[in-house]
């Protein structure tokens, strides 16, 4: 009898403690929508968002994350956001499919009283005619509970060009006085693609180097597309191609396969640069099969996004913009740091 009583008492105590603990635990609901799961860089980024939220959990605070794949389809992503609103998310982290839809999406989220952290694809300011402006976006500036976390793509483009300008022959392999290049672009709606395309070449011309664009094509951030476009350009322009600029490493990995298949050799008769510093690109740089890349710091960006989301959950005041630096990754840097 005594034993039964003791067991009962113990059970009551345990249950009591348990309900006490759960009453003290606050669980926040976090909705995260990523423009497309198959994107190499955004896969690293979203995994780190989850891992970092988990690392911040305590006995008192938990984060219940609902992650959604926008499938590169704005209508699909808009539905996901509406579901997040219905589900009563406490905060939303959003990697827009189309930055031109930012107005509509921000309005719905703000009207529902949910704080919003935009990541990776920067919505742009525009004038009455819809032309984009080189200014910060009012939809973010006017909303104290909305912010953007990202990196300034001009910097990544400039670093790409500077790595070519720093070579002994400044990228002019055949010594004809100019650098003949092909450009493989990401999604052209995306400011990252626009700025990298412009500023990579600008870094060369700013250094007094003459350039010739042989080909400029859209590869939509995609490895297979990058390979196809580079293969076509190499068969069309052959030895004339001295530099292959890719707006990201995904496409540069594809381009590298095409370069090898065409019997060319990076560092000897062609140069190749990307952006992101994907692990596969770092390996190629160390082996000498890619000239360089630019670290798109997914750790720094995801942590900044989560930190500001937590501040918003705590009702703290935030800034509207948070910037994370890019880092130039040539062979020496890759060998020393990876
Ligand atoms: C860029 C990144 C690309 C791609 C893109 C998606 O910053 O370099 O690889 O992920 O974002 O918007």
PDB file of C-alpha atoms and ligand atoms in Angstrom, residues 35 39 41-42 95 120-121 190 192 196 221 247-250 275-276 296 326, ligand 1:
ATOM      1  CA  UNK A  35      11.850  31.004 -53.551  1.00  0.00           C
ATOM      2  CA  UNK A  39      18.705  26.388 -55.628  1.00  0.00           C
ATOM      3  CA  UNK A  41      22.906  28.442 -52.379  1.00  0.00           C
ATOM      4  CA  UNK A  42      19.447  28.853 -50.853  1.00  0.00           C
ATOM      5  CA  UNK A  95      12.797  34.872 -49.831  1.00  0.00           C
ATOM      6  CA  UNK A 120      18.325  37.319 -50.301  1.00  0.00           C
ATOM      7  CA  UNK A 121      16.208  39.031 -52.982  1.00  0.00           C
ATOM      8  CA  UNK A 190      17.000  39.707 -59.677  1.00  0.00           C
ATOM      9  CA  UNK A 192      22.019  40.206 -57.810  1.00  0.00           C
ATOM     10  CA  UNK A 196      27.042  41.235 -60.821  1.00  0.00           C
ATOM     11  CA  UNK A 221      21.188  30.425 -61.522  1.00  0.00           C
ATOM     12  CA  UNK A 247      26.690  35.290 -61.732  1.00  0.00           C
ATOM     13  CA  UNK A 248      26.821  32.322 -59.330  1.00  0.00           C
ATOM     14  CA  UNK A 249      28.792  29.157 -58.593  1.00  0.00           C
ATOM     15  CA  UNK A 250      25.970  26.829 -59.601  1.00  0.00           C
ATOM     16  CA  UNK A 275      29.864  33.830 -56.697  1.00  0.00           C
ATOM     17  CA  UNK A 276      28.670  32.010 -53.525  1.00  0.00           C
ATOM     18  CA  UNK A 296      28.112  34.899 -50.333  1.00  0.00           C
ATOM     19  CA  UNK A 326      31.011  39.454 -49.436  1.00  0.00           C
TER      20      UNK A 326
HETATM   21  C1  LIG B   1      22.085  34.812 -55.107  1.00  0.00           C
HETATM   22  C2  LIG B   1      22.976  33.598 -55.169  1.00  0.00           C
HETATM   23  C3  LIG B   1      22.481  32.664 -56.239  1.00  0.00           C
HETATM   24  C4  LIG B   1      21.015  32.359 -56.034  1.00  0.00           C
HETATM   25  C5  LIG B   1      20.226  33.642 -55.901  1.00  0.00           C
HETATM   26  C6  LIG B   1      18.771  33.382 -55.626  1.00  0.00           C
HETATM   27  O1  LIG B   1      22.504  35.686 -54.089  1.00  0.00           O
HETATM   28  O2  LIG B   1      24.277  33.997 -55.467  1.00  0.00           O
HETATM   29  O3  LIG B   1      23.234  31.478 -56.245  1.00  0.00           O
HETATM   30  O4  LIG B   1      20.878  31.620 -54.863  1.00  0.00           O
HETATM   31  O5  LIG B   1      20.761  34.450 -54.871  1.00  0.00           O
HETATM   32  O6  LIG B   1      18.064  34.576 -55.497  1.00  0.00           O
END
